mmCIF file of C-alpha atoms in Angstrom:
data_model
loop_
_atom_site.group_PDB
_atom_site.id
_atom_site.type_symbol
_atom_site.label_atom_id
_atom_site.label_comp_id
_atom_site.label_asym_id
_atom_site.label_seq_id
_atom_site.Cartn_x
_atom_site.Cartn_y
_atom_site.Cartn_z
ATOM 1 C CA TRP A 87 -78.823 36.014 0.683
ATOM 2 C CA ASP A 88 -75.687 37.999 -0.176
ATOM 3 C CA GLU A 89 -77.272 39.381 -3.351
ATOM 4 C CA THR A 90 -80.161 40.662 -1.244
ATOM 5 C CA HIS A 91 -77.718 42.292 1.178
ATOM 6 C CA PHE A 92 -75.425 43.966 -1.363
ATOM 7 C CA GLY A 93 -78.309 44.889 -3.658
ATOM 8 C CA LYS A 94 -79.846 46.763 -0.733
ATOM 9 C CA MET A 95 -76.513 48.507 -0.109
ATOM 10 C CA GLY A 96 -76.507 49.639 -3.744
ATOM 11 C CA SER A 97 -80.029 51.017 -3.286
ATOM 12 C CA TYR A 98 -78.869 52.978 -0.233
ATOM 13 C CA TYR A 99 -76.221 54.723 -2.339
ATOM 14 C CA ILE A 100 -78.741 55.586 -5.039
ATOM 15 C CA ASN A 101 -81.125 56.989 -2.398
ATOM 16 C CA ARG A 102 -78.195 58.606 -0.520
ATOM 17 C CA THR A 103 -79.326 56.867 2.685
ATOM 18 C CA PHE A 104 -76.692 56.275 5.349
ATOM 19 C CA PHE A 105 -76.156 52.691 6.554
ATOM 20 C CA PHE A 106 -73.717 50.716 8.660
ATOM 21 C CA ASP A 107 -71.879 47.710 7.225
ATOM 22 C CA VAL A 108 -68.748 45.712 8.031
ATOM 23 C CA HIS A 109 -67.165 45.930 4.566
ATOM 24 C CA PRO A 110 -65.292 48.941 3.137
ATOM 25 C CA PRO A 111 -67.353 50.986 0.669
ATOM 26 C CA LEU A 112 -65.731 50.666 -2.780
ATOM 27 C CA GLY A 113 -67.481 47.516 -4.029
ATOM 28 C CA LYS A 114 -70.903 48.660 -2.843
ATOM 29 C CA MET A 115 -70.385 52.106 -4.356
ATOM 30 C CA LEU A 116 -69.560 50.496 -7.713
ATOM 31 C CA ILE A 117 -72.713 48.379 -7.480
ATOM 32 C CA GLY A 118 -74.798 51.477 -6.670
ATOM 33 C CA LEU A 119 -73.168 53.480 -9.467
ATOM 34 C CA ALA A 120 -73.830 50.690 -11.985
ATOM 35 C CA GLY A 121 -77.464 50.546 -10.911
ATOM 36 C CA TYR A 122 -77.830 54.324 -11.206
ATOM 37 C CA LEU A 123 -76.200 54.483 -14.649
ATOM 38 C CA SER A 124 -78.317 51.586 -15.937
ATOM 39 C CA GLY A 125 -81.599 53.191 -14.871
ATOM 40 C CA TYR A 126 -82.323 51.483 -11.554
ATOM 41 C CA ASP A 127 -84.237 53.896 -9.266
ATOM 42 C CA GLY A 128 -83.350 52.295 -5.913
ATOM 43 C CA THR A 129 -86.942 51.376 -4.999
ATOM 44 C CA PHE A 130 -86.705 47.574 -4.916
ATOM 45 C CA PRO A 131 -86.964 46.519 -1.224
ATOM 46 C CA PHE A 132 -84.497 43.564 -1.309
ATOM 47 C CA GLN A 133 -86.399 42.000 1.597
ATOM 48 C CA LYS A 134 -85.592 38.316 1.117
ATOM 49 C CA PRO A 135 -83.683 36.110 -1.323
ATOM 50 C CA GLY A 136 -85.637 34.991 -4.373
ATOM 51 C CA ASP A 137 -87.961 37.990 -4.620
ATOM 52 C CA ARG A 138 -88.747 38.740 -8.274
ATOM 53 C CA TYR A 139 -87.367 42.005 -9.596
ATOM 54 C CA GLU A 140 -90.422 42.480 -11.860
ATOM 55 C CA GLN A 141 -90.009 45.839 -13.666
ATOM 56 C CA HIS A 142 -86.931 46.921 -11.700
ATOM 57 C CA ASN A 143 -83.762 47.209 -13.767
ATOM 58 C CA TYR A 144 -81.251 45.034 -11.917
ATOM 59 C CA ILE A 145 -79.043 44.118 -14.903
ATOM 60 C CA GLY A 146 -76.522 46.907 -14.276
ATOM 61 C CA MET A 147 -75.895 45.896 -10.672
ATOM 62 C CA ARG A 148 -75.375 42.278 -11.654
ATOM 63 C CA GLY A 149 -73.207 43.309 -14.570
ATOM 64 C CA VAL A 150 -70.740 45.316 -12.457
ATOM 65 C CA SER A 151 -69.836 42.151 -10.583
ATOM 66 C CA LEU A 152 -66.950 42.335 -12.939
ATOM 67 C CA SER A 153 -66.444 38.655 -13.473
ATOM 68 C CA LYS A 154 -69.152 38.668 -16.132
ATOM 69 C CA PRO A 155 -67.862 39.122 -19.703
ATOM 70 C CA VAL A 156 -65.714 42.207 -19.037
ATOM 71 C CA SER A 157 -64.020 41.203 -15.831
ATOM 72 C CA SER A 158 -63.761 37.539 -16.672
ATOM 73 C CA GLY A 159 -61.835 38.577 -19.758
ATOM 74 C CA LEU A 160 -59.659 40.971 -17.745
ATOM 75 C CA ALA A 161 -59.038 38.431 -14.984
ATOM 76 C CA LEU A 162 -58.276 35.808 -17.609
ATOM 77 C CA LEU A 163 -55.838 38.135 -19.341
ATOM 78 C CA CYS A 164 -54.196 39.041 -16.002
ATOM 79 C CA LEU A 165 -53.785 35.391 -15.040
ATOM 80 C CA SER A 166 -52.377 34.418 -18.435
ATOM 81 C CA ILE A 167 -49.818 37.249 -18.391
ATOM 82 C CA GLN A 168 -48.866 36.414 -14.795
ATOM 83 C CA MET A 169 -48.239 32.776 -15.646
ATOM 84 C CA LEU A 170 -46.318 33.723 -18.780
ATOM 85 C CA GLU A 171 -44.123 36.135 -16.798
ATOM 86 C CA LEU A 172 -43.538 33.694 -13.938
ATOM 87 C CA SER A 173 -43.044 30.461 -15.858
ATOM 88 C CA LYS A 174 -41.967 31.746 -19.306
ATOM 89 C CA SER A 175 -44.118 28.893 -20.601
ATOM 90 C CA LEU A 176 -47.003 29.432 -23.027
ATOM 91 C CA PRO A 177 -48.569 26.003 -22.262
ATOM 92 C CA ALA A 178 -48.578 26.843 -18.532
ATOM 93 C CA ALA A 179 -50.290 30.170 -19.235
ATOM 94 C CA LEU A 180 -52.882 28.493 -21.469
ATOM 95 C CA LEU A 181 -53.532 25.811 -18.840
ATOM 96 C CA ALA A 182 -54.106 28.458 -16.146
ATOM 97 C CA ALA A 183 -56.495 30.322 -18.474
ATOM 98 C CA PHE A 184 -58.350 27.064 -19.239
ATOM 99 C CA ILE A 185 -58.748 26.300 -15.520
ATOM 100 C CA LEU A 186 -60.174 29.776 -14.822
ATOM 101 C CA ILE A 187 -62.580 29.689 -17.773
ATOM 102 C CA PHE A 188 -64.166 26.461 -16.558
ATOM 103 C CA ASP A 189 -64.094 27.243 -12.830
ATOM 104 C CA THR A 190 -67.703 26.700 -11.773
ATOM 105 C CA GLY A 191 -67.187 28.968 -8.749
ATOM 106 C CA CYS A 192 -66.415 31.942 -10.998
ATOM 107 C CA ILE A 193 -69.341 31.081 -13.276
ATOM 108 C CA THR A 194 -71.708 31.013 -10.276
ATOM 109 C CA LEU A 195 -70.375 34.192 -8.654
ATOM 110 C CA SER A 196 -70.735 36.133 -11.904
ATOM 111 C CA GLN A 197 -74.513 35.683 -11.946
ATOM 112 C CA TYR A 198 -75.335 37.692 -8.834
ATOM 113 C CA ILE A 199 -74.849 41.061 -7.137
ATOM 114 C CA LEU A 200 -71.753 40.199 -5.087
ATOM 115 C CA LEU A 201 -68.482 41.791 -4.000
ATOM 116 C CA ASP A 202 -66.310 38.742 -4.680
ATOM 117 C CA PRO A 203 -65.918 39.181 -8.469
ATOM 118 C CA ILE A 204 -64.963 42.841 -7.976
ATOM 119 C CA LEU A 205 -62.471 41.785 -5.302
ATOM 120 C CA MET A 206 -61.036 39.138 -7.639
ATOM 121 C CA PHE A 207 -60.481 41.781 -10.308
ATOM 122 C CA PHE A 208 -58.386 43.954 -7.973
ATOM 123 C CA LEU A 209 -56.514 40.953 -6.544
ATOM 124 C CA MET A 210 -55.589 39.820 -10.046
ATOM 125 C CA GLY A 211 -54.613 43.359 -10.988
ATOM 126 C CA ALA A 212 -52.373 43.759 -7.934
ATOM 127 C CA VAL A 213 -50.504 40.490 -8.555
ATOM 128 C CA LEU A 214 -50.163 41.212 -12.281
ATOM 129 C CA SER A 215 -48.791 44.705 -11.588
ATOM 130 C CA MET A 216 -46.344 43.303 -9.039
ATOM 131 C CA VAL A 217 -45.105 40.647 -11.466
ATOM 132 C CA LYS A 218 -44.748 43.173 -14.298
ATOM 133 C CA CYS A 219 -42.885 45.562 -11.985
ATOM 134 C CA ASN A 220 -40.503 42.741 -11.046
ATOM 135 C CA SER A 221 -39.857 42.132 -14.737
ATOM 136 C CA CYS A 222 -38.706 45.762 -15.018
ATOM 137 C CA ALA A 223 -36.133 45.332 -12.231
ATOM 138 C CA ASP A 224 -33.259 45.656 -14.703
ATOM 139 C CA ARG A 225 -34.417 49.171 -15.660
ATOM 140 C CA PRO A 226 -35.507 50.837 -12.388
ATOM 141 C CA PHE A 227 -37.122 54.294 -12.471
ATOM 142 C CA SER A 228 -38.063 53.880 -16.123
ATOM 143 C CA ALA A 229 -41.568 54.900 -17.255
ATOM 144 C CA SER A 230 -42.784 51.282 -17.337
ATOM 145 C CA TRP A 231 -41.297 50.595 -13.894
ATOM 146 C CA TRP A 232 -43.125 53.600 -12.391
ATOM 147 C CA LEU A 233 -46.343 52.655 -14.209
ATOM 148 C CA TRP A 234 -46.478 49.107 -12.824
ATOM 149 C CA LEU A 235 -45.376 50.176 -9.345
ATOM 150 C CA ASN A 236 -48.146 52.783 -9.196
ATOM 151 C CA LEU A 237 -50.722 50.355 -10.599
ATOM 152 C CA THR A 238 -49.743 47.905 -7.877
ATOM 153 C CA GLY A 239 -50.565 50.547 -5.262
ATOM 154 C CA VAL A 240 -53.851 51.449 -6.961
ATOM 155 C CA ASN A 241 -54.952 47.815 -7.091
ATOM 156 C CA LEU A 242 -53.954 47.283 -3.450
ATOM 157 C CA ALA A 243 -56.237 50.166 -2.500
ATOM 158 C CA GLY A 244 -58.997 48.652 -4.648
ATOM 159 C CA ALA A 245 -58.655 45.217 -3.046
ATOM 160 C CA MET A 246 -58.685 46.693 0.466
ATOM 161 C CA GLY A 247 -61.560 49.007 -0.470
ATOM 162 C CA VAL A 248 -63.809 46.097 -1.458
ATOM 163 C CA LYS A 249 -63.154 43.632 1.380
ATOM 164 C CA PHE A 250 -60.688 43.408 4.242
ATOM 165 C CA VAL A 251 -59.583 40.029 2.888
ATOM 166 C CA GLY A 252 -57.623 42.185 0.438
ATOM 167 C CA LEU A 253 -55.050 42.352 3.241
ATOM 168 C CA PHE A 254 -53.712 39.023 1.982
ATOM 169 C CA VAL A 255 -52.583 40.533 -1.326
ATOM 170 C CA VAL A 256 -51.142 43.485 0.632
ATOM 171 C CA LEU A 257 -49.122 40.926 2.610
ATOM 172 C CA LEU A 258 -47.980 39.226 -0.600
ATOM 173 C CA VAL A 259 -46.819 42.496 -2.170
ATOM 174 C CA GLY A 260 -45.225 43.526 1.136
ATOM 175 C CA LEU A 261 -43.167 40.323 1.339
ATOM 176 C CA ASN A 262 -42.124 40.715 -2.289
ATOM 177 C CA THR A 263 -41.068 44.317 -1.602
ATOM 178 C CA ILE A 264 -39.062 43.321 1.483
ATOM 179 C CA TYR A 265 -37.279 40.643 -0.556
ATOM 180 C CA ASP A 266 -36.470 43.161 -3.332
ATOM 181 C CA LEU A 267 -35.133 45.754 -0.894
ATOM 182 C CA TRP A 268 -33.078 43.161 0.989
ATOM 183 C CA ASP A 269 -31.571 42.012 -2.308
ATOM 184 C CA LEU A 270 -30.741 45.614 -3.248
ATOM 185 C CA LEU A 271 -29.204 46.283 0.162
ATOM 186 C CA GLY A 272 -26.869 43.331 -0.289
ATOM 187 C CA ASN A 273 -25.890 44.371 -3.819
ATOM 188 C CA LEU A 274 -22.501 46.101 -3.551
ATOM 189 C CA ARG A 275 -23.038 47.765 -6.944
ATOM 190 C CA VAL A 276 -26.019 49.709 -5.543
ATOM 191 C CA SER A 277 -25.044 52.774 -3.516
ATOM 192 C CA LEU A 278 -26.868 53.754 -0.322
ATOM 193 C CA VAL A 279 -28.240 56.820 -2.123
ATOM 194 C CA MET A 280 -29.732 54.630 -4.865
ATOM 195 C CA PHE A 281 -31.099 52.238 -2.238
ATOM 196 C CA GLY A 282 -32.733 55.215 -0.508
ATOM 197 C CA LYS A 283 -34.406 56.181 -3.793
ATOM 198 C CA HIS A 284 -35.754 52.656 -4.193
ATOM 199 C CA LEU A 285 -37.076 52.715 -0.635
ATOM 200 C CA LEU A 286 -38.760 56.092 -1.070
ATOM 201 C CA ALA A 287 -40.330 55.030 -4.383
ATOM 202 C CA ARG A 288 -41.909 52.005 -2.723
ATOM 203 C CA VAL A 289 -43.090 54.007 0.279
ATOM 204 C CA LEU A 290 -44.724 56.497 -2.099
ATOM 205 C CA CYS A 291 -46.373 54.007 -4.472
ATOM 206 C CA LEU A 292 -47.131 51.076 -2.172
ATOM 207 C CA ILE A 293 -48.003 52.879 1.078
ATOM 208 C CA LEU A 294 -48.934 56.532 0.534
ATOM 209 C CA VAL A 295 -50.855 56.104 -2.738
ATOM 210 C CA PRO A 296 -53.011 53.200 -1.425
ATOM 211 C CA LEU A 297 -53.670 55.039 1.855
ATOM 212 C CA ALA A 298 -54.684 58.210 -0.003
ATOM 213 C CA LEU A 299 -57.041 56.296 -2.298
ATOM 214 C CA TYR A 300 -58.482 54.255 0.571
ATOM 215 C CA THR A 301 -59.185 57.447 2.524
ATOM 216 C CA ALA A 302 -60.725 59.063 -0.564
ATOM 217 C CA MET A 303 -63.173 56.151 -0.858
ATOM 218 C CA PHE A 304 -64.524 56.903 2.609
ATOM 219 C CA ALA A 305 -64.645 60.628 1.824
ATOM 220 C CA VAL A 306 -66.895 59.871 -1.161
ATOM 221 C CA HIS A 307 -68.900 57.391 0.940
ATOM 222 C CA PHE A 308 -69.724 59.998 3.596
ATOM 223 C CA ALA A 309 -70.330 62.743 1.024
ATOM 224 C CA VAL A 310 -72.880 60.649 -0.884
ATOM 225 C CA LEU A 311 -74.752 59.210 2.117
ATOM 226 C CA ASN A 312 -76.160 62.409 3.601
ATOM 227 C CA LYS A 313 -79.604 61.128 4.697
ATOM 228 C CA SER A 314 -80.481 59.344 7.924
ATOM 229 C CA GLY A 315 -80.885 55.596 7.674
ATOM 230 C CA PRO A 316 -80.327 52.259 9.462
ATOM 231 C CA GLY A 317 -77.144 52.172 11.476
ATOM 232 C CA ASP A 318 -76.557 55.887 12.060
ATOM 233 C CA GLY A 319 -77.280 55.275 15.760
ATOM 234 C CA PHE A 320 -73.853 53.594 15.989
ATOM 235 C CA PHE A 321 -72.249 57.000 15.408
ATOM 236 C CA SER A 322 -71.827 60.079 17.535
ATOM 237 C CA SER A 323 -74.516 62.701 18.061
ATOM 238 C CA ALA A 324 -72.341 65.230 16.233
ATOM 239 C CA PHE A 325 -72.230 62.949 13.184
ATOM 240 C CA GLN A 326 -75.976 62.267 13.305
ATOM 241 C CA SER A 327 -76.662 66.011 13.332
ATOM 242 C CA GLN A 328 -75.206 66.174 9.797
ATOM 243 C CA LEU A 329 -77.675 63.622 8.362
ATOM 244 C CA ILE A 330 -80.854 64.900 6.718
ATOM 245 C CA GLY A 331 -83.940 63.403 8.366
ATOM 246 C CA ASN A 332 -82.249 62.516 11.635
ATOM 247 C CA ASN A 333 -83.861 63.810 14.848
ATOM 248 C CA LEU A 334 -80.601 65.603 15.625
ATOM 249 C CA HIS A 335 -80.228 67.191 12.196
ATOM 250 C CA ASN A 336 -78.861 70.734 12.486
ATOM 251 C CA VAL A 337 -79.149 70.566 16.270
ATOM 252 C CA SER A 338 -76.250 72.213 18.067
ATOM 253 C CA VAL A 339 -74.224 69.461 19.764
ATOM 254 C CA PRO A 340 -71.668 70.603 22.369
ATOM 255 C CA GLU A 341 -68.150 69.219 21.926
#
């Protein structure tokens, strides 16, 4: 059923038809973009699970569920590096990689048009970036430290932009950040000025950057979906007047 639902959402993006859904837009936009780039024309109805795609090119939309070859490899690499950084043990990293490779849940999810593999990619990326940033703690404000801190923020925005369950990785990174700052505050060798720089760096990379990217996702979402469709009745008359094909399109709506 979920493939039918998210496949239809991808078709809406290709047809630029507005719709209402409970999930943030990033994952569905990536599915729609993959379908568009792979030649899918957005005409398959996605009425019920099990309908045959016939001549419709659905491969791109299934392929962007990144836990197929590309994202499985990336997620595998992320997990292996995380385990190596955390445990300093190559056997532990290899065991974690082995477990992921043969996880039947991941194998099943990778076959369909779903948000979960895309979410897993950003979750893995956020944790990997956090772990790598922690490993650079002895050289703060270096190029690598800034790189991993910014990538953590980018991946947090990606996780939140796919599903709200991404809040859990935001919580994890937040707790890790609080621990780091508390440790720095108690370090007598770190001046208050230096502590302030650390605090501002984290506010910039872990709060402002994710918020800016998350907002940008919705800006793209509303810019692309400019035609009337299912769900626009949930929105104000002023908003509906901006949608092509709506009964209120271009009608003057008093404030």
